[in-house]
PDB file of C-alpha atoms in Angstrom:
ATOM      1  CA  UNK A   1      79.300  68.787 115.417  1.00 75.00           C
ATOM      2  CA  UNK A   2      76.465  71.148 115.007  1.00 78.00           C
ATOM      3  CA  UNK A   3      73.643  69.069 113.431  1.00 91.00           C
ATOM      4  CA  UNK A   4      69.615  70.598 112.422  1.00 95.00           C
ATOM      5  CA  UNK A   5      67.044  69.080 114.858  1.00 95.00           C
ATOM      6  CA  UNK A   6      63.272  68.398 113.609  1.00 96.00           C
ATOM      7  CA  UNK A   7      60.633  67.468 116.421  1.00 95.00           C
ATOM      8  CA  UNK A   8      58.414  65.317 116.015  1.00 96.00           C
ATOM      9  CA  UNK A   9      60.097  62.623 113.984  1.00 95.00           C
ATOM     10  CA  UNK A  10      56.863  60.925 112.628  1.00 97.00           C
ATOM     11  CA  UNK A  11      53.320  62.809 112.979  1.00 97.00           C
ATOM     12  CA  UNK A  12      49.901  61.377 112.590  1.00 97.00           C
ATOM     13  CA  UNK A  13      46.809  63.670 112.053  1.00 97.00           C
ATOM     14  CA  UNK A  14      43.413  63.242 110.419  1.00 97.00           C
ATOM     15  CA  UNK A  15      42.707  65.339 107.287  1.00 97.00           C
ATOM     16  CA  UNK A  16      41.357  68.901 107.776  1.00 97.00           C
ATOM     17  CA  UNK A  17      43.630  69.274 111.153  1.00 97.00           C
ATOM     18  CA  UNK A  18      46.185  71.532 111.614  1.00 97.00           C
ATOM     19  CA  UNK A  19      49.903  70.457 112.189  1.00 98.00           C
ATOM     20  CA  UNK A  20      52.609  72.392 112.914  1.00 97.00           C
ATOM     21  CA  UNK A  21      56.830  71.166 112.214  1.00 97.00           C
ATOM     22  CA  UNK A  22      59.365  72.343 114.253  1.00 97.00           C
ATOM     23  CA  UNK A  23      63.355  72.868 113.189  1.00 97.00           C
ATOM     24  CA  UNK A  24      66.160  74.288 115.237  1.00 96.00           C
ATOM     25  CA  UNK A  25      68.789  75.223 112.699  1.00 95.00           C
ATOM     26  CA  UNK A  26      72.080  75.007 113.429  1.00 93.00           C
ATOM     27  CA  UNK A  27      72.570  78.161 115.741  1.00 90.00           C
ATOM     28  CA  UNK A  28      75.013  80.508 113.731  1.00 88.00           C
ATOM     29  CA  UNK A  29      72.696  80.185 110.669  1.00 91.00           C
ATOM     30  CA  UNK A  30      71.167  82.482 108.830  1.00 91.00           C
ATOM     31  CA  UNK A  31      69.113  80.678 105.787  1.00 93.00           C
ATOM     32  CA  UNK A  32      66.620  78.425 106.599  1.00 95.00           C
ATOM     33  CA  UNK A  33      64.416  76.233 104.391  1.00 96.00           C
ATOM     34  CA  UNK A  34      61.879  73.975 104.046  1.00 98.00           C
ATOM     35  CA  UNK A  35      61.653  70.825 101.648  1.00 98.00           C
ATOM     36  CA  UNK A  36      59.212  67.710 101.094  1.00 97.00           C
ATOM     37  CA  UNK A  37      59.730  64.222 100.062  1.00 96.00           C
ATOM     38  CA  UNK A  38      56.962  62.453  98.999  1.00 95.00           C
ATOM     39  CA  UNK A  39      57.595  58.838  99.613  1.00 91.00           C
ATOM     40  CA  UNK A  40      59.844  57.168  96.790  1.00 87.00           C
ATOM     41  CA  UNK A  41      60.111  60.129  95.076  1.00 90.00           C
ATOM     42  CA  UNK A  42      62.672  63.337  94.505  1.00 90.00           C
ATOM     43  CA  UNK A  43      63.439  65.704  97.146  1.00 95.00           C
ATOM     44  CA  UNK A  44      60.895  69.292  96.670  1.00 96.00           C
ATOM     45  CA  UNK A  45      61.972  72.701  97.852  1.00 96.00           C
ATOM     46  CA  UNK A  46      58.930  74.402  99.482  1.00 97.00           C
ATOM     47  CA  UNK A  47      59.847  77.625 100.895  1.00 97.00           C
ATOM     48  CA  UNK A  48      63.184  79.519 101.647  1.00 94.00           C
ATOM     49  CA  UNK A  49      63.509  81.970 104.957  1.00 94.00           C
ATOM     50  CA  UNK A  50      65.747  85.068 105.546  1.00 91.00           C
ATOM     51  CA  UNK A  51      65.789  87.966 107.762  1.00 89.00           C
ATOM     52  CA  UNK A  52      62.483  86.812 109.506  1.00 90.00           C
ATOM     53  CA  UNK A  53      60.571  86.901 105.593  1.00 92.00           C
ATOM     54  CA  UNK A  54      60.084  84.603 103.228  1.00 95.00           C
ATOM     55  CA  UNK A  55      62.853  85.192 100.590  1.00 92.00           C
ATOM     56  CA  UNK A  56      61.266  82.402  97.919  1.00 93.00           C
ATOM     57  CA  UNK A  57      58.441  80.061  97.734  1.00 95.00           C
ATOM     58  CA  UNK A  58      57.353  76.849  95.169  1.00 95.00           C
ATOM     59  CA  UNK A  59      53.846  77.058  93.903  1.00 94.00           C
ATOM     60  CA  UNK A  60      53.813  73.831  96.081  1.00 94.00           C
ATOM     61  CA  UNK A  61      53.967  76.241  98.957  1.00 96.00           C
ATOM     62  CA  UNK A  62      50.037  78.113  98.662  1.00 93.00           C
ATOM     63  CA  UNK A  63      48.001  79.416 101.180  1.00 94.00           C
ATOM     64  CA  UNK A  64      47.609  76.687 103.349  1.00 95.00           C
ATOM     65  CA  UNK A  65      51.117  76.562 104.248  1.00 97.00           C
ATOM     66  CA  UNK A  66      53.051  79.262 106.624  1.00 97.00           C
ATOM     67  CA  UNK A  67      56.712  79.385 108.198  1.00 97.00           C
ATOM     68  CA  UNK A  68      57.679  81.171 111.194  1.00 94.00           C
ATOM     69  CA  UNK A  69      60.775  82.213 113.284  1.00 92.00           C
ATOM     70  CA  UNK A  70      58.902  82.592 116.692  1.00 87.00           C
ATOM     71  CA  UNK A  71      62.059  82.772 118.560  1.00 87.00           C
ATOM     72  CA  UNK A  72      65.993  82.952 118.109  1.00 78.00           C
ATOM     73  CA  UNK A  73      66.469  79.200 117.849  1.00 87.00           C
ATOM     74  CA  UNK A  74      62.882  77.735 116.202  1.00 93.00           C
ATOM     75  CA  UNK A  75      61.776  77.649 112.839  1.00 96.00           C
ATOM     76  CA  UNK A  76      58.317  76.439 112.003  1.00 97.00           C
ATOM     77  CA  UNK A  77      56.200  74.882 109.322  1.00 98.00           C
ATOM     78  CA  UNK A  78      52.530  75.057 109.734  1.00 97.00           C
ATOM     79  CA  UNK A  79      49.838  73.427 107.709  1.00 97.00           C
ATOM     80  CA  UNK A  80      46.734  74.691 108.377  1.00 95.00           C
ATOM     81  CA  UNK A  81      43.999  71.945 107.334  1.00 94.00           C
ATOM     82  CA  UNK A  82      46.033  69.000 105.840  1.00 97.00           C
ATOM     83  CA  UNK A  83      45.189  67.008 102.787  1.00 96.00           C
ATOM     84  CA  UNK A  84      45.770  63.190 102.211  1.00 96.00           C
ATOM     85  CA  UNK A  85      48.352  64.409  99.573  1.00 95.00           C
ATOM     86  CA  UNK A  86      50.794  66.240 102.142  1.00 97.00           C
ATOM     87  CA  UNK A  87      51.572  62.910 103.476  1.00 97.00           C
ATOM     88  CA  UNK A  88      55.348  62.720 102.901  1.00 97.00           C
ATOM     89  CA  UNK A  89      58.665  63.481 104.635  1.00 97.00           C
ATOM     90  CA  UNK A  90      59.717  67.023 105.394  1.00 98.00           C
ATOM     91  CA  UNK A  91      62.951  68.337 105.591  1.00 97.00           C
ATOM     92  CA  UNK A  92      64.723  71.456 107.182  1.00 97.00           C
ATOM     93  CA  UNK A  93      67.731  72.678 106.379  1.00 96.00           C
ATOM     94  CA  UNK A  94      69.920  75.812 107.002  1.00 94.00           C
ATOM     95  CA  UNK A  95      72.972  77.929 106.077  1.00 92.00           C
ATOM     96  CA  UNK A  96      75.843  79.954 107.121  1.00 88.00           C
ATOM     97  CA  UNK A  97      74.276  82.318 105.038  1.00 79.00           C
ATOM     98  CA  UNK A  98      77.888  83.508 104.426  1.00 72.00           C
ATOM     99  CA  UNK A  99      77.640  83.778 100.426  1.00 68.00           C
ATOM    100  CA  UNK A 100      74.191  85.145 100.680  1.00 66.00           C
ATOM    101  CA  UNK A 101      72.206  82.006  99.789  1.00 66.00           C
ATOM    102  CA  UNK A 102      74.752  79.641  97.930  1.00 75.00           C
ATOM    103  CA  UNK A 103      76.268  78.408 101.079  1.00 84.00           C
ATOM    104  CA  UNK A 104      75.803  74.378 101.850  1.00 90.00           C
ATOM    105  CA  UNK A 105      72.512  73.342 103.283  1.00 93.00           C
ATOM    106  CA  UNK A 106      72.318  71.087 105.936  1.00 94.00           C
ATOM    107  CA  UNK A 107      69.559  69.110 106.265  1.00 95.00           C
ATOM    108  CA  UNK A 108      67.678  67.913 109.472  1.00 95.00           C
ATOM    109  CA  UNK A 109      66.545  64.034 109.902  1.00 95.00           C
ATOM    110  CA  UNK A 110      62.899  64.695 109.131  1.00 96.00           C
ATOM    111  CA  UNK A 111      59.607  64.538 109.945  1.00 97.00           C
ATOM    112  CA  UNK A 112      57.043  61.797 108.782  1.00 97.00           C
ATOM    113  CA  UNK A 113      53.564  63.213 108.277  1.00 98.00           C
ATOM    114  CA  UNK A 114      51.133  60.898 107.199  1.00 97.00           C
ATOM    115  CA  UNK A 115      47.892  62.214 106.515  1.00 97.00           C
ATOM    116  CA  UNK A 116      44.855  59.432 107.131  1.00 96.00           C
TER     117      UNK A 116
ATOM    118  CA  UNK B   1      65.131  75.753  82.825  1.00 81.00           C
ATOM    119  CA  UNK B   2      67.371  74.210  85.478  1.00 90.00           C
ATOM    120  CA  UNK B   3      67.368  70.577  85.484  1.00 95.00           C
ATOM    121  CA  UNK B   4      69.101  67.803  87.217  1.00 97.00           C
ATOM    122  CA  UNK B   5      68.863  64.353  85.544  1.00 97.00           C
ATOM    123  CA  UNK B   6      69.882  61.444  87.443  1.00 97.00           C
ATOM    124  CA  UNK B   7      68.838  58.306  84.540  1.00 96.00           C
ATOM    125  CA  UNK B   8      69.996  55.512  86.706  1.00 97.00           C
ATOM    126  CA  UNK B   9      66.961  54.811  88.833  1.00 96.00           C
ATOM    127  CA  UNK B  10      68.716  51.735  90.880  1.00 97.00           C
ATOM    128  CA  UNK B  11      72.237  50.058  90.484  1.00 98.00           C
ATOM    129  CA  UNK B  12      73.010  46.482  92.441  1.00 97.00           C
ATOM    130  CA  UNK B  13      76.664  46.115  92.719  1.00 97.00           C
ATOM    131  CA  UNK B  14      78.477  43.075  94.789  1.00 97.00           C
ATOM    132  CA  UNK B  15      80.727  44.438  97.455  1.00 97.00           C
ATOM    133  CA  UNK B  16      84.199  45.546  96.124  1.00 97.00           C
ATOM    134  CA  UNK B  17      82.931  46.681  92.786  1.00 97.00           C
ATOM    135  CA  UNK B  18      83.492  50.016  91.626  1.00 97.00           C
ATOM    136  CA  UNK B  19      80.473  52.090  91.000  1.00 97.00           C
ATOM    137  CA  UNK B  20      79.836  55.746  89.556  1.00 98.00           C
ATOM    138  CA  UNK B  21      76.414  57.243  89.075  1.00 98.00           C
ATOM    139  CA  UNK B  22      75.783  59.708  86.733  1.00 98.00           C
ATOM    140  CA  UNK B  23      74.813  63.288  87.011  1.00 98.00           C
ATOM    141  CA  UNK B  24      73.783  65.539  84.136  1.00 98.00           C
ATOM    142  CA  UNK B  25      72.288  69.278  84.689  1.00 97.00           C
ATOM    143  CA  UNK B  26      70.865  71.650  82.761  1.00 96.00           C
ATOM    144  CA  UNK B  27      71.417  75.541  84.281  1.00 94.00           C
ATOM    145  CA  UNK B  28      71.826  79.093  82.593  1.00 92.00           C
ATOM    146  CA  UNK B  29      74.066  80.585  84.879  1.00 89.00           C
ATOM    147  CA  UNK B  30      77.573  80.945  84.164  1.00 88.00           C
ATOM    148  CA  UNK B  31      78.327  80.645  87.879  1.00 89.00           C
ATOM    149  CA  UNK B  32      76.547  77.411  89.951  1.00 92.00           C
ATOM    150  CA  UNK B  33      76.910  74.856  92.693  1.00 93.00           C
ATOM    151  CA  UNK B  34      76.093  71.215  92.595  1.00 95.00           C
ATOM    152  CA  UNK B  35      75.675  69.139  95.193  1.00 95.00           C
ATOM    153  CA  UNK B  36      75.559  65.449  96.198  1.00 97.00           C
ATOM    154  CA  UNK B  37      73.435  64.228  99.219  1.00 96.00           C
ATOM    155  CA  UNK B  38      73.132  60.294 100.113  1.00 96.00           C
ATOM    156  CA  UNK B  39      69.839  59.285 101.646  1.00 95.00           C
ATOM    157  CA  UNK B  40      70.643  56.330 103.648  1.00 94.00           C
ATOM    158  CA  UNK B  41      67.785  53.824 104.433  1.00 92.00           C
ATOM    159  CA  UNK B  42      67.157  55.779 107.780  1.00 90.00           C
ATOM    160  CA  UNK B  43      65.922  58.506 105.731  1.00 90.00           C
ATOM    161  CA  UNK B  44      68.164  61.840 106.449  1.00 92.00           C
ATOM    162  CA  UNK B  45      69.363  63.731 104.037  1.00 94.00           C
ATOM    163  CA  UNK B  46      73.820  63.585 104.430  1.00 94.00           C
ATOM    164  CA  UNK B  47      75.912  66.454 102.231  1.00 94.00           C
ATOM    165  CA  UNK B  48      78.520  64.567 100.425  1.00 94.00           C
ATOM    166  CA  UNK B  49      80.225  66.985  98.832  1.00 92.00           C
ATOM    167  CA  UNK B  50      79.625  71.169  96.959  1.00 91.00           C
ATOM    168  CA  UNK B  51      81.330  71.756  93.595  1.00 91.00           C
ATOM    169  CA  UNK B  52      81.283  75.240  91.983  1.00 89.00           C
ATOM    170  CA  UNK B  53      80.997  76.391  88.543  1.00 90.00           C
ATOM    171  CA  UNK B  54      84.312  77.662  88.391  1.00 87.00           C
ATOM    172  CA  UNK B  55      86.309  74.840  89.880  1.00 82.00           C
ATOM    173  CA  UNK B  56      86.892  72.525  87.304  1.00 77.00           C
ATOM    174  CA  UNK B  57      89.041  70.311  89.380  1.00 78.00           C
ATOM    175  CA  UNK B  58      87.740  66.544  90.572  1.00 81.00           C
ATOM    176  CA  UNK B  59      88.174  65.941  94.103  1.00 83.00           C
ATOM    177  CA  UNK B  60      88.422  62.403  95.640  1.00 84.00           C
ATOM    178  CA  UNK B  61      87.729  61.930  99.104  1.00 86.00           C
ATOM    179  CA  UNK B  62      88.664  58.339 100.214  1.00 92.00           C
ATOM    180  CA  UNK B  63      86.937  55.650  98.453  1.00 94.00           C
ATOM    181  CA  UNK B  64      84.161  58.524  96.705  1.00 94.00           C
ATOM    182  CA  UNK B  65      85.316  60.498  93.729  1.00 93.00           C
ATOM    183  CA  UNK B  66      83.894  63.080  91.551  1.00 93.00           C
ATOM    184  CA  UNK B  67      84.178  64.047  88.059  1.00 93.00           C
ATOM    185  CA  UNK B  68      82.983  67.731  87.055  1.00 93.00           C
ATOM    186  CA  UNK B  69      82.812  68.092  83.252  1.00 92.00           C
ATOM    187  CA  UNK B  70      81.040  71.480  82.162  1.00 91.00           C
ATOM    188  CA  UNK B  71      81.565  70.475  78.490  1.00 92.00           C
ATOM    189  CA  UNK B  72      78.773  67.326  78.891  1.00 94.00           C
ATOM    190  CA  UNK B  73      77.216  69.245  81.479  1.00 95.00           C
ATOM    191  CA  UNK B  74      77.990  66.347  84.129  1.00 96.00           C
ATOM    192  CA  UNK B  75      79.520  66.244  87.727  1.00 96.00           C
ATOM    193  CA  UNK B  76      79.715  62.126  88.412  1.00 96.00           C
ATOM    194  CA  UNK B  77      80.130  60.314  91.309  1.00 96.00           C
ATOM    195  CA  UNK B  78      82.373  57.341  91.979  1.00 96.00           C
ATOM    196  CA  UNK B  79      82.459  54.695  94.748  1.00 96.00           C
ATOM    197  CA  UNK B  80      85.389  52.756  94.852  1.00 96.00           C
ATOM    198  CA  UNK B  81      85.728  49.144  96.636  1.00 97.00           C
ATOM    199  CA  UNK B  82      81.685  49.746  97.487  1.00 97.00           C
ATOM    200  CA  UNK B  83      80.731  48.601 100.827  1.00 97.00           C
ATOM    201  CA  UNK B  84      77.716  47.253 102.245  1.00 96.00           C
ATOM    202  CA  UNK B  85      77.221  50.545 104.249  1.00 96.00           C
ATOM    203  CA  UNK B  86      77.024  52.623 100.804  1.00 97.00           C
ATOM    204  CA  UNK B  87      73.465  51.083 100.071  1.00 97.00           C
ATOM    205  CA  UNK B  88      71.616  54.254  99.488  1.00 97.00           C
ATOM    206  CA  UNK B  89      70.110  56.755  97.460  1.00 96.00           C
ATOM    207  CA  UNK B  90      72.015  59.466  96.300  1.00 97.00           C
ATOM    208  CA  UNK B  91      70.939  62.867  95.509  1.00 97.00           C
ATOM    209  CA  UNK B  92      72.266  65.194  92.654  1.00 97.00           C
ATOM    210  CA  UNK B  93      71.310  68.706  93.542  1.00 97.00           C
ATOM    211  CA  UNK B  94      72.108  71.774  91.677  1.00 96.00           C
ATOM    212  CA  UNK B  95      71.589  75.379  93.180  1.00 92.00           C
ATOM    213  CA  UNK B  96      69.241  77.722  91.704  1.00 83.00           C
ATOM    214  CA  UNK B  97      69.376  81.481  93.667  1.00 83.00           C
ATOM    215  CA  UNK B  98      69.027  79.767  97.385  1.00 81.00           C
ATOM    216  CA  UNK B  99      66.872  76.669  96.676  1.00 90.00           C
ATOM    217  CA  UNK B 100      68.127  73.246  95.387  1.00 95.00           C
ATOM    218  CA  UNK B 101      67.157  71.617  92.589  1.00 96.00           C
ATOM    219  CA  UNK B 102      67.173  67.525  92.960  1.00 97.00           C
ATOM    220  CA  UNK B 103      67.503  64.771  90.522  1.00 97.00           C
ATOM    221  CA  UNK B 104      65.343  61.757  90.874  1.00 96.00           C
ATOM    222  CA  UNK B 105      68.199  59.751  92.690  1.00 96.00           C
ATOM    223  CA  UNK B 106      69.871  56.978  92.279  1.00 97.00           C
ATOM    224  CA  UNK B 107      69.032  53.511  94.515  1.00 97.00           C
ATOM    225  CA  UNK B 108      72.312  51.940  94.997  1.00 98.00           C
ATOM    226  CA  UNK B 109      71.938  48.284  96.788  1.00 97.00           C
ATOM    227  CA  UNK B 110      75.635  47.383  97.364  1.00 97.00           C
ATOM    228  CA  UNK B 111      75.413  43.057  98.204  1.00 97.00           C
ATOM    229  CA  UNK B 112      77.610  41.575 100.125  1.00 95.00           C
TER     230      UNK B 112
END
């Protein structure tokens, strides 16, 4: 079964440096987004992805933060000089993209950035 | 606004007991999509199941049931016979344009 893939699965950095997530949606998808977890807490949409532009960001999602499709199969999530307080769990996800944006979305395992 | 409350913060049930965790949304549209996801200690994020506003009828799916009610504004989820295995947190998500909307969740600790 087709399943979203997220590399790395936990990530380390110092504050200040820049990290990059990767996703590989499942391959006949057409949404893609991006959502955060801080620990213990709910589940955050960041930033949703069509047609190689951003179709909707949170105001969680400012300047620091940027996606990108840099090929057919890779969708990234770059943070460009990370705080303490983007320590959390990220999440991918994508859809069919069928029903526009109202399909199912099917998350990826995560990635684990902590921030020290 | 749209709004997903999930009250129940954690629920301990022994194994075999029946559970259901509550759901309760708050959404303008006339036509939405709720969702449930289970977060398993691991940490992913598992679709359990996609309800839409105009489909009215509960669905059961072996031992997990679901009750939509638009009236109370509710779409309830029910474990039967809980297992060990369920011990999770589940997710209530509701769909607003192409970006989900999550309750708190629910910590359910199924003992054997």
């Amino acid at each position: 079964e087709p399943e979203v893939t997220q590399t790395p699965s936990h990530q380390v950095t110092q504050m200040g440096q820049e990290v990059i997530l990767r996703c590989v949606p499942i391959s006949n998808h057409l949404y893609f987004y991006w959502y955060r977890q801080i620990l213990g807490q709910k589940v955050e949409f960041l930033v949703s992805f069509y047609n190689n532009e951003i179709s909707e960001k949170s105001e969680i999602f400012d300047d620091q933060f940027s996606v990108e499709r840099p090929d057919g199969s890779n969708f990234t999530l770059k943070i460009r000089s990370t705080k303490l307080e983007d320590s959390a769990m990220y999440f991918c996800a994508s859809t069919e993209g069928l029903a526009g944006g109202t399909d199912t979305q099917y998350f990826g395992p995560g990635t684990r950035l902590t921030v020290l | 606004a749209q709004k997903v409350t999930q009250a129940q913060t954690e629920i301990s049930v022994v194994e075999k007991e029946d559970v259901t965790l509550d759901c309760v949304y708050e959404t303008r549209d006339t036509t939405y999509y709720l969702f449930w996801y289970k977060q398993p200690p691991s940490g992913e994020l598992v679709f359990l199941i996609r309800r839409n506003s105009f489909d009215e009828q509960n669905e059961i799916s072996g031992r997990y049931s679901w009750n939509f009610q638009k009236s109370t504004s509710s779409f309830n989820f029910t474990i039967t016979a809980s297992q060990v295995v369920d011990s999770a947190v589940y997710f209530c998500a509701l769909l607003n344009t192409d970006k989900l909307i999550f309750g708190t969740g629910t910590r359910l600790q199924v003992f054997p």
